[in-house]
mmCIF file of C-alpha atoms in Angstrom:
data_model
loop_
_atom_site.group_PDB
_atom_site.id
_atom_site.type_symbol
_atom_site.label_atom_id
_atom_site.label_comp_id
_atom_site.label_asym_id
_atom_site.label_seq_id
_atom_site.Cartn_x
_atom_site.Cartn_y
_atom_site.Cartn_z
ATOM 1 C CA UNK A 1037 26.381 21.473 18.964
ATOM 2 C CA UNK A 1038 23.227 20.002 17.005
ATOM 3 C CA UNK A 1039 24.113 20.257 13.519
ATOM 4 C CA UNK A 1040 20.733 18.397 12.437
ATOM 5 C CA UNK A 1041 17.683 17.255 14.259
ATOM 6 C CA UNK A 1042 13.823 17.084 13.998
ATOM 7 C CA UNK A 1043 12.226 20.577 15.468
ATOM 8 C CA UNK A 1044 9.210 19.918 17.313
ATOM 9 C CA UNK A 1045 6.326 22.527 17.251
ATOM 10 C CA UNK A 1046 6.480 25.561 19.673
ATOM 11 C CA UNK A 1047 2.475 25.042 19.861
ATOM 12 C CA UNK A 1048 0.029 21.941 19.951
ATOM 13 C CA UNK A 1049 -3.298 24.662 19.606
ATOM 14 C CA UNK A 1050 -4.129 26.806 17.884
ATOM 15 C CA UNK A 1051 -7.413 29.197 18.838
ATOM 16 C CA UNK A 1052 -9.853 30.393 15.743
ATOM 17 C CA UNK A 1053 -11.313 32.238 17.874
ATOM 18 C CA UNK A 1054 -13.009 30.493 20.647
ATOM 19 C CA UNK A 1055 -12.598 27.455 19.450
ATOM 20 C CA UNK A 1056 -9.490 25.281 20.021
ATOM 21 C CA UNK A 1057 -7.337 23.122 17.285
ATOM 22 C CA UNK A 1058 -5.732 20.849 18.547
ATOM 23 C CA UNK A 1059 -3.254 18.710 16.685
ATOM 24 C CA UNK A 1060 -3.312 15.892 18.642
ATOM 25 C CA UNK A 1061 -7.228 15.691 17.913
ATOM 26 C CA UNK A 1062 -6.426 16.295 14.190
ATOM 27 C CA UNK A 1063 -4.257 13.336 13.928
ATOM 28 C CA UNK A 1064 -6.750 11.027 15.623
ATOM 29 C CA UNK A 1065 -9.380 12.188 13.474
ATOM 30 C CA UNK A 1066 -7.466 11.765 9.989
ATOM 31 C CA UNK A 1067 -6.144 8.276 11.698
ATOM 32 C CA UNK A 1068 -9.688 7.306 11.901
ATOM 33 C CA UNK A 1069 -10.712 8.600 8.592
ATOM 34 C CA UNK A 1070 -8.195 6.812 6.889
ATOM 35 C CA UNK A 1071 -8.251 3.468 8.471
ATOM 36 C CA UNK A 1072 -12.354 3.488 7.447
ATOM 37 C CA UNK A 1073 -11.772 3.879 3.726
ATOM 38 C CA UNK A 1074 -9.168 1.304 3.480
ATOM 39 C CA UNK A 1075 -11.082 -0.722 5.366
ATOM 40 C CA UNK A 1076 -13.950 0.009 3.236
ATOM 41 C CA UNK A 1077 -12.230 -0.642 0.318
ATOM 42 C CA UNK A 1078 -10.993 -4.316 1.409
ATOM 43 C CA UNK A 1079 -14.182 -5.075 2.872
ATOM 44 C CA UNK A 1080 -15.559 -4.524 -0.573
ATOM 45 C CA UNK A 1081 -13.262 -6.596 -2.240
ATOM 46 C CA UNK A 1082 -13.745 -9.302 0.405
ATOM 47 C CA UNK A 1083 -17.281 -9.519 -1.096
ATOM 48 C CA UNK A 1084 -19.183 -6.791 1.165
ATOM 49 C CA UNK A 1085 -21.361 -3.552 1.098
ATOM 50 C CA UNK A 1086 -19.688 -0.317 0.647
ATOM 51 C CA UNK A 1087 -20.785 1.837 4.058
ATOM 52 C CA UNK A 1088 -20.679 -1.074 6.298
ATOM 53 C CA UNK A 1089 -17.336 -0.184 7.732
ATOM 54 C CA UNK A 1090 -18.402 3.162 8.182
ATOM 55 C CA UNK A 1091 -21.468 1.814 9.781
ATOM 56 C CA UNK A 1092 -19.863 -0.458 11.794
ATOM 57 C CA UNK A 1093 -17.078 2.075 12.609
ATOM 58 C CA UNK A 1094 -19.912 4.075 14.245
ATOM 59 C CA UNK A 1095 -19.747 1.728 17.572
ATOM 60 C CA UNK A 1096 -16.445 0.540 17.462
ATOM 61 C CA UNK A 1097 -14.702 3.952 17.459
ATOM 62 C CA UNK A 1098 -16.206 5.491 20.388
ATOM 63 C CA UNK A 1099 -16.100 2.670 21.947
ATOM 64 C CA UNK A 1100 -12.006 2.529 21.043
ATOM 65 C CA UNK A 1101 -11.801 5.926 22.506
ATOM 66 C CA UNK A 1102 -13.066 4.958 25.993
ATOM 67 C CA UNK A 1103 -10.847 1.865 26.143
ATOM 68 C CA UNK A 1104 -7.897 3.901 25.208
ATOM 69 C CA UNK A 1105 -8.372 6.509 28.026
ATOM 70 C CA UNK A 1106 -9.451 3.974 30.456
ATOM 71 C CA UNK A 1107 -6.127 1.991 29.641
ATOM 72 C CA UNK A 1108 -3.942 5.316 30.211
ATOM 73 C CA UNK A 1109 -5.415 6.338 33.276
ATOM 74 C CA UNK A 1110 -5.970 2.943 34.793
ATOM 75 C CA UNK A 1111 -1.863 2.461 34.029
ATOM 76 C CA UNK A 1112 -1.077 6.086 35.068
ATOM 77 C CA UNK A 1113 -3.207 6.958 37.608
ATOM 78 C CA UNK A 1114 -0.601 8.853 39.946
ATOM 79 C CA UNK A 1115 -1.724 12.648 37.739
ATOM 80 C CA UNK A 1116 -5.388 11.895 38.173
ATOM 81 C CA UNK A 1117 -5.829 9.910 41.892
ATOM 82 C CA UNK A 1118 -2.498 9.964 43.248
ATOM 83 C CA UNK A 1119 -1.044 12.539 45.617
ATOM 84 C CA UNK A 1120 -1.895 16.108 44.641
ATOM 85 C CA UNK A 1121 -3.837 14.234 41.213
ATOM 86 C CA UNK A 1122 -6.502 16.005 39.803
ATOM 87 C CA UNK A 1123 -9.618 13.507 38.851
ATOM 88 C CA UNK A 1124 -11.059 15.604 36.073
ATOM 89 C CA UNK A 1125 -7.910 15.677 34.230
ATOM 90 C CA UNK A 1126 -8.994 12.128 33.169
ATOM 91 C CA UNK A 1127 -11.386 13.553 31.093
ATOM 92 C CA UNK A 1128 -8.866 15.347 29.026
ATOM 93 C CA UNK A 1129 -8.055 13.427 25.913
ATOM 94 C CA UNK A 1130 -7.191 16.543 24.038
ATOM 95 C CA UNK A 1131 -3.663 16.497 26.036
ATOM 96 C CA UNK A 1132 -2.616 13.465 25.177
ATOM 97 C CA UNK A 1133 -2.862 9.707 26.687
ATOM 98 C CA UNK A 1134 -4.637 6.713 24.443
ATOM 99 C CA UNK A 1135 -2.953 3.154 24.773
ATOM 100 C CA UNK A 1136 -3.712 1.011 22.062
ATOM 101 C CA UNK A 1137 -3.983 -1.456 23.593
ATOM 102 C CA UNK A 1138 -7.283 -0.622 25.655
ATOM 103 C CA UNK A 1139 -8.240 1.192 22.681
ATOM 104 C CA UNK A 1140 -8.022 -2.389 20.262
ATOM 105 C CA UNK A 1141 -9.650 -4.303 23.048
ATOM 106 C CA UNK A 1142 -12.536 -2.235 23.849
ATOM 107 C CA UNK A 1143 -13.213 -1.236 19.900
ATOM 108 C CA UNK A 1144 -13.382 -4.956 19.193
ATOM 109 C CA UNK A 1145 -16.258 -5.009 21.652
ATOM 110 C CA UNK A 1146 -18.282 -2.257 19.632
ATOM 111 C CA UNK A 1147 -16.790 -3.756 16.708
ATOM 112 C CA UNK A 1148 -18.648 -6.553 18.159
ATOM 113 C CA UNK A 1149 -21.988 -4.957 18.927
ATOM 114 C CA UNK A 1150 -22.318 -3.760 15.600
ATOM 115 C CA UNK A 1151 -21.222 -6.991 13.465
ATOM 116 C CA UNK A 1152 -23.846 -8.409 15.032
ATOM 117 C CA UNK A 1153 -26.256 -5.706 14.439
ATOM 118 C CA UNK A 1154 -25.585 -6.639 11.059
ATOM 119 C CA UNK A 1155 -25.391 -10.401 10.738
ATOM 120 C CA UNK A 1156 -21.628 -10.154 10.094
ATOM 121 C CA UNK A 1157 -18.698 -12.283 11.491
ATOM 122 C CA UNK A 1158 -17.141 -10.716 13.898
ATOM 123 C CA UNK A 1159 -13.515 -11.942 12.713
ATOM 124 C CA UNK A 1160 -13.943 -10.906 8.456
ATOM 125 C CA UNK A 1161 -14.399 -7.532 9.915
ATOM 126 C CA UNK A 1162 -11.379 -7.319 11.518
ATOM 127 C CA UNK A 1163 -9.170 -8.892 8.721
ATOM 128 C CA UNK A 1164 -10.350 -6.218 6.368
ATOM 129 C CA UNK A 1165 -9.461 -3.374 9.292
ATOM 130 C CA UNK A 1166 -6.513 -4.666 10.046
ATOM 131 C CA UNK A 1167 -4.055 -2.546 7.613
ATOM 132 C CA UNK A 1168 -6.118 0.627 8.099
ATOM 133 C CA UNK A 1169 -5.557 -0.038 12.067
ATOM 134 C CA UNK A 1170 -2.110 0.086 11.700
ATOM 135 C CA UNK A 1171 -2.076 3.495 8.838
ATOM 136 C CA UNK A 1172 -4.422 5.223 11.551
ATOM 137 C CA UNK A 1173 -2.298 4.131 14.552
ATOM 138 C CA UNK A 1174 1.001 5.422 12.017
ATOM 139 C CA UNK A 1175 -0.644 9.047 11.454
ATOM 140 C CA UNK A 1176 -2.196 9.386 15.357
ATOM 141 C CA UNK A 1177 1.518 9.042 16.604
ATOM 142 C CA UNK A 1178 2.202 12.624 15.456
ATOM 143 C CA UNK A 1179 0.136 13.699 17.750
ATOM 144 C CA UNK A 1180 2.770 13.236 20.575
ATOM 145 C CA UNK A 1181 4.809 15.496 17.773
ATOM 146 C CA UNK A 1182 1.994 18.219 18.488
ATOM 147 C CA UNK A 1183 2.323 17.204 22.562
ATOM 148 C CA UNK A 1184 6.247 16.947 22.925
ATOM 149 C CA UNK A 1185 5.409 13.726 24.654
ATOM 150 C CA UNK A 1186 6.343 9.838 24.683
ATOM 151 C CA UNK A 1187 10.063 10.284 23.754
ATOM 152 C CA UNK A 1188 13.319 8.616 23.537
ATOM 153 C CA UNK A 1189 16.735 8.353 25.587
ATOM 154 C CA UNK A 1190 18.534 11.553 24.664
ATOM 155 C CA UNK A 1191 20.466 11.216 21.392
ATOM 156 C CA UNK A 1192 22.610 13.105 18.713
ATOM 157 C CA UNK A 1193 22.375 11.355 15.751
ATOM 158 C CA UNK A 1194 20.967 13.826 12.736
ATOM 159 C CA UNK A 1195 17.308 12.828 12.943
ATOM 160 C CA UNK A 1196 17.034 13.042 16.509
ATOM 161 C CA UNK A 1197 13.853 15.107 17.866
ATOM 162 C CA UNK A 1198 14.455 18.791 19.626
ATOM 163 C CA UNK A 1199 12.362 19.117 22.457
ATOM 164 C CA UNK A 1200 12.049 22.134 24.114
ATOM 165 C CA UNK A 1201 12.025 23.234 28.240
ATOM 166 C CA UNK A 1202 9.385 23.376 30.092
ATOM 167 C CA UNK A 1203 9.590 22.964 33.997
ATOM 168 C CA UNK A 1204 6.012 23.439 35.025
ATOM 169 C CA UNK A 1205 5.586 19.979 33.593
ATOM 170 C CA UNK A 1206 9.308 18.949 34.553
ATOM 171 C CA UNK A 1207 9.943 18.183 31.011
ATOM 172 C CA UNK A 1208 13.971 18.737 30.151
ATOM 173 C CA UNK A 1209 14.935 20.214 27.028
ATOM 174 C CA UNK A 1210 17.066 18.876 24.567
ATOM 175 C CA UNK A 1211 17.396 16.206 21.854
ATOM 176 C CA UNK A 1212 16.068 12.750 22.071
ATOM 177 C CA UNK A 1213 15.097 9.541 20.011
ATOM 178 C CA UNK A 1214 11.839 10.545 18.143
ATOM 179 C CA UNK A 1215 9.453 7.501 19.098
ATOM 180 C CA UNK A 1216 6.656 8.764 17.722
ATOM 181 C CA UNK A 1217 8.699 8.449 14.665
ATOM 182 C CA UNK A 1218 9.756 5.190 15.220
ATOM 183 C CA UNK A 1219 6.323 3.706 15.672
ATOM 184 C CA UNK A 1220 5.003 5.706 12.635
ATOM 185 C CA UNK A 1221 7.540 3.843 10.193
ATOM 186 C CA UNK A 1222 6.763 0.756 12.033
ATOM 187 C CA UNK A 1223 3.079 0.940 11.547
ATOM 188 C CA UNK A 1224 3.508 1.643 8.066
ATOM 189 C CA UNK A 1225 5.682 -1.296 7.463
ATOM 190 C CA UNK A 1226 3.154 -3.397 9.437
ATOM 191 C CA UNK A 1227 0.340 -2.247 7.056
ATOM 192 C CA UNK A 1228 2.180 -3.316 4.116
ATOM 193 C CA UNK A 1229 2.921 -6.719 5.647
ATOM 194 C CA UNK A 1230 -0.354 -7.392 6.134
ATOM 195 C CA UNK A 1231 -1.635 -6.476 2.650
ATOM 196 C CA UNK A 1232 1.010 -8.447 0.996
ATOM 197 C CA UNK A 1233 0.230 -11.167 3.359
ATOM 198 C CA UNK A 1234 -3.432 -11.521 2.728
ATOM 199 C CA UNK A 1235 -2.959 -11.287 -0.910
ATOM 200 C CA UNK A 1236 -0.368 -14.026 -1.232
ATOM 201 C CA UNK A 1237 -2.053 -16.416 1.646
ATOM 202 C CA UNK A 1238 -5.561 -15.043 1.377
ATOM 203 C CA UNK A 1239 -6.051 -14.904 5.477
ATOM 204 C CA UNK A 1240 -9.379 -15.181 7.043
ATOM 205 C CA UNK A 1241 -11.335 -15.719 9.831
ATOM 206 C CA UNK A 1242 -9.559 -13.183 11.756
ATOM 207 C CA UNK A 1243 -5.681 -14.281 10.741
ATOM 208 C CA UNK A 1244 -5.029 -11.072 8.986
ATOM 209 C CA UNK A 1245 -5.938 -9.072 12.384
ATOM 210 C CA UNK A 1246 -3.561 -11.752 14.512
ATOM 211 C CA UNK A 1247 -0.855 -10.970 12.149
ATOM 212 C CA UNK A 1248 -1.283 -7.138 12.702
ATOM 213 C CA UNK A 1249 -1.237 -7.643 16.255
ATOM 214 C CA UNK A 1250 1.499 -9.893 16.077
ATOM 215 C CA UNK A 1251 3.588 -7.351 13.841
ATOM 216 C CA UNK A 1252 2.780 -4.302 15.665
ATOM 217 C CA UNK A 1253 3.493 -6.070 19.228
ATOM 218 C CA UNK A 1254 7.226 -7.283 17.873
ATOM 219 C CA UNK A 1255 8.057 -3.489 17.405
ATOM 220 C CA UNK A 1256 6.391 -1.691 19.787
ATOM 221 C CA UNK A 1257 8.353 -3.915 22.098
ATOM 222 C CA UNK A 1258 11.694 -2.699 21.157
ATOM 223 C CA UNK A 1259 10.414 1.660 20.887
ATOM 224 C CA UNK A 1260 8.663 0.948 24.394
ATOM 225 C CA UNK A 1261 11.900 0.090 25.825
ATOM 226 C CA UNK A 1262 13.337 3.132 24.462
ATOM 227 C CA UNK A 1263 11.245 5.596 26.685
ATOM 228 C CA UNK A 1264 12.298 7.218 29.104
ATOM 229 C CA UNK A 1265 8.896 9.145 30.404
ATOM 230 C CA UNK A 1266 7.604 7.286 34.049
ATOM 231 C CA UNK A 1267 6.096 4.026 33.574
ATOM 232 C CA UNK A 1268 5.101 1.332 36.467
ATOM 233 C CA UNK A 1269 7.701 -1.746 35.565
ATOM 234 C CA UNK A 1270 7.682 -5.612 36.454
ATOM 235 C CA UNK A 1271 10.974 -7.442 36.775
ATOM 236 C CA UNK A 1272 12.410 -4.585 35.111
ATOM 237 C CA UNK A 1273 10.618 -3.708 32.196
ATOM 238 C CA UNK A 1274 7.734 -1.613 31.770
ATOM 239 C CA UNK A 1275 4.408 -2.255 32.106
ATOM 240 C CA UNK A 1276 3.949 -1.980 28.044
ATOM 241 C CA UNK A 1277 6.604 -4.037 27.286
ATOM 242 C CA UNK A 1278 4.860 -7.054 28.854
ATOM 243 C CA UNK A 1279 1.603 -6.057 27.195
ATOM 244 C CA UNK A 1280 3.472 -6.230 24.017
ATOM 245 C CA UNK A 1281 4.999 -9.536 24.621
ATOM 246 C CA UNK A 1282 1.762 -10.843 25.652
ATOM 247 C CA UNK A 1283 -0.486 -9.715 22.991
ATOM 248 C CA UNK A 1284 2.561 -11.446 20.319
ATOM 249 C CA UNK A 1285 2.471 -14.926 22.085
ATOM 250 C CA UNK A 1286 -1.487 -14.825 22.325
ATOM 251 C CA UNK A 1287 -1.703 -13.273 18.160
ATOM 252 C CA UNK A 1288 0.893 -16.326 17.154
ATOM 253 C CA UNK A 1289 -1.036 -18.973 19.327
ATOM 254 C CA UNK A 1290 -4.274 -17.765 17.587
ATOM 255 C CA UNK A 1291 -2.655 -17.923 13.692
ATOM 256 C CA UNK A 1292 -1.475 -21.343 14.451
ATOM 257 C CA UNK A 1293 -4.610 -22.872 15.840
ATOM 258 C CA UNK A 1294 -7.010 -20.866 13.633
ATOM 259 C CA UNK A 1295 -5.258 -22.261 10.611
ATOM 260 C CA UNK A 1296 -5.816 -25.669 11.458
ATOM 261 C CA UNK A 1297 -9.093 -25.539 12.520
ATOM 262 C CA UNK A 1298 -10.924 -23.331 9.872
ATOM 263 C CA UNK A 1299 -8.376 -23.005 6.799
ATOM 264 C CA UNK A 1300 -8.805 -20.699 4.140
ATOM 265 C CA UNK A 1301 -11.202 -17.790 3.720
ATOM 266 C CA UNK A 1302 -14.313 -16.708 4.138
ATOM 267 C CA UNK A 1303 -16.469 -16.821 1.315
ATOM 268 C CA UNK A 1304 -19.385 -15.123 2.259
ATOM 269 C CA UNK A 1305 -18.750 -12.029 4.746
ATOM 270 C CA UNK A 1306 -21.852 -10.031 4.230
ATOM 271 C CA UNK A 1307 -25.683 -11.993 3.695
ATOM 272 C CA UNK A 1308 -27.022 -10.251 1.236
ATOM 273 C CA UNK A 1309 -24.063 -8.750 -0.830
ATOM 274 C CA UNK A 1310 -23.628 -10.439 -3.655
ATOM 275 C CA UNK A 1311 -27.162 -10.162 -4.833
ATOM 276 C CA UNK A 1312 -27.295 -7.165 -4.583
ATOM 277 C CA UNK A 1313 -24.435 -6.620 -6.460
ATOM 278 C CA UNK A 1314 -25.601 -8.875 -9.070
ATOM 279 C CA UNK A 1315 -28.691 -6.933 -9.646
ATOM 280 C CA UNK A 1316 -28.234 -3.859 -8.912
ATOM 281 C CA UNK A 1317 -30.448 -4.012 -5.756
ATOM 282 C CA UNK A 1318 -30.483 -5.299 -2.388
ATOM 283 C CA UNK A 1319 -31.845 -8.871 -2.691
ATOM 284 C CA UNK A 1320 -34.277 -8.370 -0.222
ATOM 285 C CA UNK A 1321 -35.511 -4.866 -1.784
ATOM 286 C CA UNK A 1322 -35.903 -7.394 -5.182
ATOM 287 C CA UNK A 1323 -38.050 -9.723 -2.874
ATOM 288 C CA UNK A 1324 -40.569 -7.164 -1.462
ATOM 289 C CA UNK A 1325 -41.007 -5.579 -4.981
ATOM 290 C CA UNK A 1326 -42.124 -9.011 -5.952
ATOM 291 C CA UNK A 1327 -44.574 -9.403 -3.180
ATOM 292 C CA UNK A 1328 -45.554 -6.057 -4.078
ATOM 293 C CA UNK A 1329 -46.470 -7.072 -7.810
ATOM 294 C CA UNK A 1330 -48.206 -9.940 -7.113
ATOM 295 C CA UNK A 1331 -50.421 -8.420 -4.341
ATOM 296 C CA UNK A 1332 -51.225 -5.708 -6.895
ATOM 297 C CA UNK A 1333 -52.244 -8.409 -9.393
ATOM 298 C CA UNK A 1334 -54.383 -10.216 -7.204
ATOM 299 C CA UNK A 1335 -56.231 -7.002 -6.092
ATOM 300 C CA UNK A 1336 -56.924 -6.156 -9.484
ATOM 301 C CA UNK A 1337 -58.083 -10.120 -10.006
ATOM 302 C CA UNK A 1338 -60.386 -9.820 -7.399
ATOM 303 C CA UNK A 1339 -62.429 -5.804 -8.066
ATOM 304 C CA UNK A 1340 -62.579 -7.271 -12.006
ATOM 305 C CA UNK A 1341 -64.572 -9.453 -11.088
ATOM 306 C CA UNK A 1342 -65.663 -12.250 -13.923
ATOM 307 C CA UNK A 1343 -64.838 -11.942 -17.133
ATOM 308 C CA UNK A 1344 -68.136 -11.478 -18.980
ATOM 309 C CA UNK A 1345 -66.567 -11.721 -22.888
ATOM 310 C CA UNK A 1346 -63.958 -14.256 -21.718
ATOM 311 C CA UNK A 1347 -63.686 -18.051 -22.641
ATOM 312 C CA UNK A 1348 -65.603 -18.961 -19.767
ATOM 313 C CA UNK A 1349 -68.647 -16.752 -20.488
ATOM 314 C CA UNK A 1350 -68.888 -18.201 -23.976
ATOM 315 C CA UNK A 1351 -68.928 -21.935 -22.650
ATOM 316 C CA UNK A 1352 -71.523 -20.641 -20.452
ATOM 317 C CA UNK A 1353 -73.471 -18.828 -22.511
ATOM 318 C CA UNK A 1354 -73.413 -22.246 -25.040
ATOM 319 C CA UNK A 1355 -74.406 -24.287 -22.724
ATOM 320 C CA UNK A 1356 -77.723 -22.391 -21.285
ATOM 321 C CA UNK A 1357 -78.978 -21.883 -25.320
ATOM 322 C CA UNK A 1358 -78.258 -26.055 -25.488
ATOM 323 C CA UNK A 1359 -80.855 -26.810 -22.228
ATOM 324 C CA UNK A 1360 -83.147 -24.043 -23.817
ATOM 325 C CA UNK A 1361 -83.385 -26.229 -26.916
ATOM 326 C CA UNK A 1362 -83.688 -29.607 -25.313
ATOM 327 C CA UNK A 1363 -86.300 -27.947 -23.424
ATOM 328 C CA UNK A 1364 -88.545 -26.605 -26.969
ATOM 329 C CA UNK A 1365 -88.335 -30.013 -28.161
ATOM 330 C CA UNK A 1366 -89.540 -31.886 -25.068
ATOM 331 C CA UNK A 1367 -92.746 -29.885 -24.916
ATOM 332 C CA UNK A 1368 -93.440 -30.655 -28.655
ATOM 333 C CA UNK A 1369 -92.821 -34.163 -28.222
#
């Protein structure tokens, strides 16, 4: 008998009328939310504009979402094109199935698109994300909660996750390791390493993102192996366990060389930034008032006209009553 354990919801929706809520979306959504204002938040610090994550957030998300789908179903395909699959399940990312992985990789590319939009480096962008990655990746996780999905080998010990029959899915109730829980703690532990990290070694170009990825690879390596739902495997281990392992060596590899070849930090991340928050202003809103001015003097200049009263008038004035007398005394003479 279960004398403790983790109960998992008896619903992942709930209808307000016609309208669905899902908890799996709601946990993406506050994943997202929350990695953009930390991110925001070190990007300012870094010496950037506040709204340029969010800005910048604008391609890489969607973009994240795609890669994350196309990941799952490219590395499950069996529901969706295998025998008796159904294709437009694939387009269901309400129930569940986002790997990270294609989800990092294909968000760096609209990370990408819009860093460049922006005259940005590419890698300073990702160093400030990198803790608000891992805090968004921590919070999404309970969606599989909401799901009953992605679980452990079956277990007893007092924090163990209760999840409940269902054999029109084939899923086995009972009580196994909670994963998602796992990988939550994890995340968050990752997210602290990082800040500490960047603080104490001030990381750039990109190193704070390779040590996330690093981090986050070492223990997803370990919960991955503690699955038990279907998975395609090579020499034994699953398909994610390798991804893991590769995306550690490649995130190691790229601290070691980047810190040789470009030590130290960035010191400019955003053109433009620091003027503007010297003066209040964007620099180059400080420039085209200035243009502005001095066309407005020179039009005024030029409908004056000459100055009749001004030094130049007298001079000339003095020197036409000097002829007129030189003049008078010729013709006497």
């Amino acid at each position: 008998m279960d004398l403790a354990f983790i109960p998992s919801p008896s619903v992942g929706v709930v209808h307000l009328g016609p309208i669905p809520l899902r908890g799996y979306a709601f946990c993406i959504i506050i994943g997202v939310f929350l990695g953009v204002w930390l991110g925001n938040k070190r990007w300012v610090q870094r010496g950037g504009r506040s709204g340029t994550v969010a800005d910048i957030a604008v391609w890489a998300v969607p973009f994240g979402l795609v890669g994350g789908r196309l990941y799952h179903v490219i590395t499950t395909y069996e529901p969706y094109f295998g025998k008796d699959g159904h294709p437009l399940d694939a387009f269901k990312v309400w129930e569940g199935g986002l790997g990270i992985w294609g989800a990092v990789a294909l968000g760096a590319v609209g990370a990408w698109i819009g860093c460049r939009r922006r005259g940005i480096p590419l890698p300073a962008y990702c160093d400030a994300l990198a803790p608000g990655l891992a805090i968004g990746q921590a919070v999404g996780r309970w969606g599989n909660w909401f799901n009953q999905e992605l679980y452990g080998r079956p277990t007893d010990v007092p924090w163990a996750l209760k999840i409940s029959d269902d054999p029109a899915i084939g899923r086995i109730g009972g009580t196994y390791h909670p994963t998602f829980l796992y990988e939550c703690l994890w995340c968050l532990g990752v997210a602290a390493l990082v800040i500490w990290a960047d603080k104490r070694f001030r990381l750039g170009h990109g190193r704070a993102f390779a040590l996330y990825v690093a981090a986050y690879c070492t223990g997803r390596a370990w919960i991955e192996y503690m699955r038990v739902d279907e998975a395609h495997h090579i020499l034994g281990l699953r398909l994610n366990v390798w991804t893991a392992l590769i995306g550690l060596v490649l995130a190691v590899v790229y601290l070691v060389v980047s810190a040789r070849r470009v030590p130290g930090r960035e010191e400019i991340v955003e053109p433009g930034a620091q003027e503007a928050l010297a003066g209040g202003e964007p620099a180059d809103a400080k420039a085209a008032d200035g243009s502005a001015k001095a066309e407005s003097g020179a039009a005024a200049e030029k409908d004056a006209g000459p100055a009749e009263d001004g030094p130049d008038a007298g001079e000339a004035e003095k020197s036409a009553e000097g002829e007129a007398k030189a003049a008078g005394s010729g013709k006497k003479s």
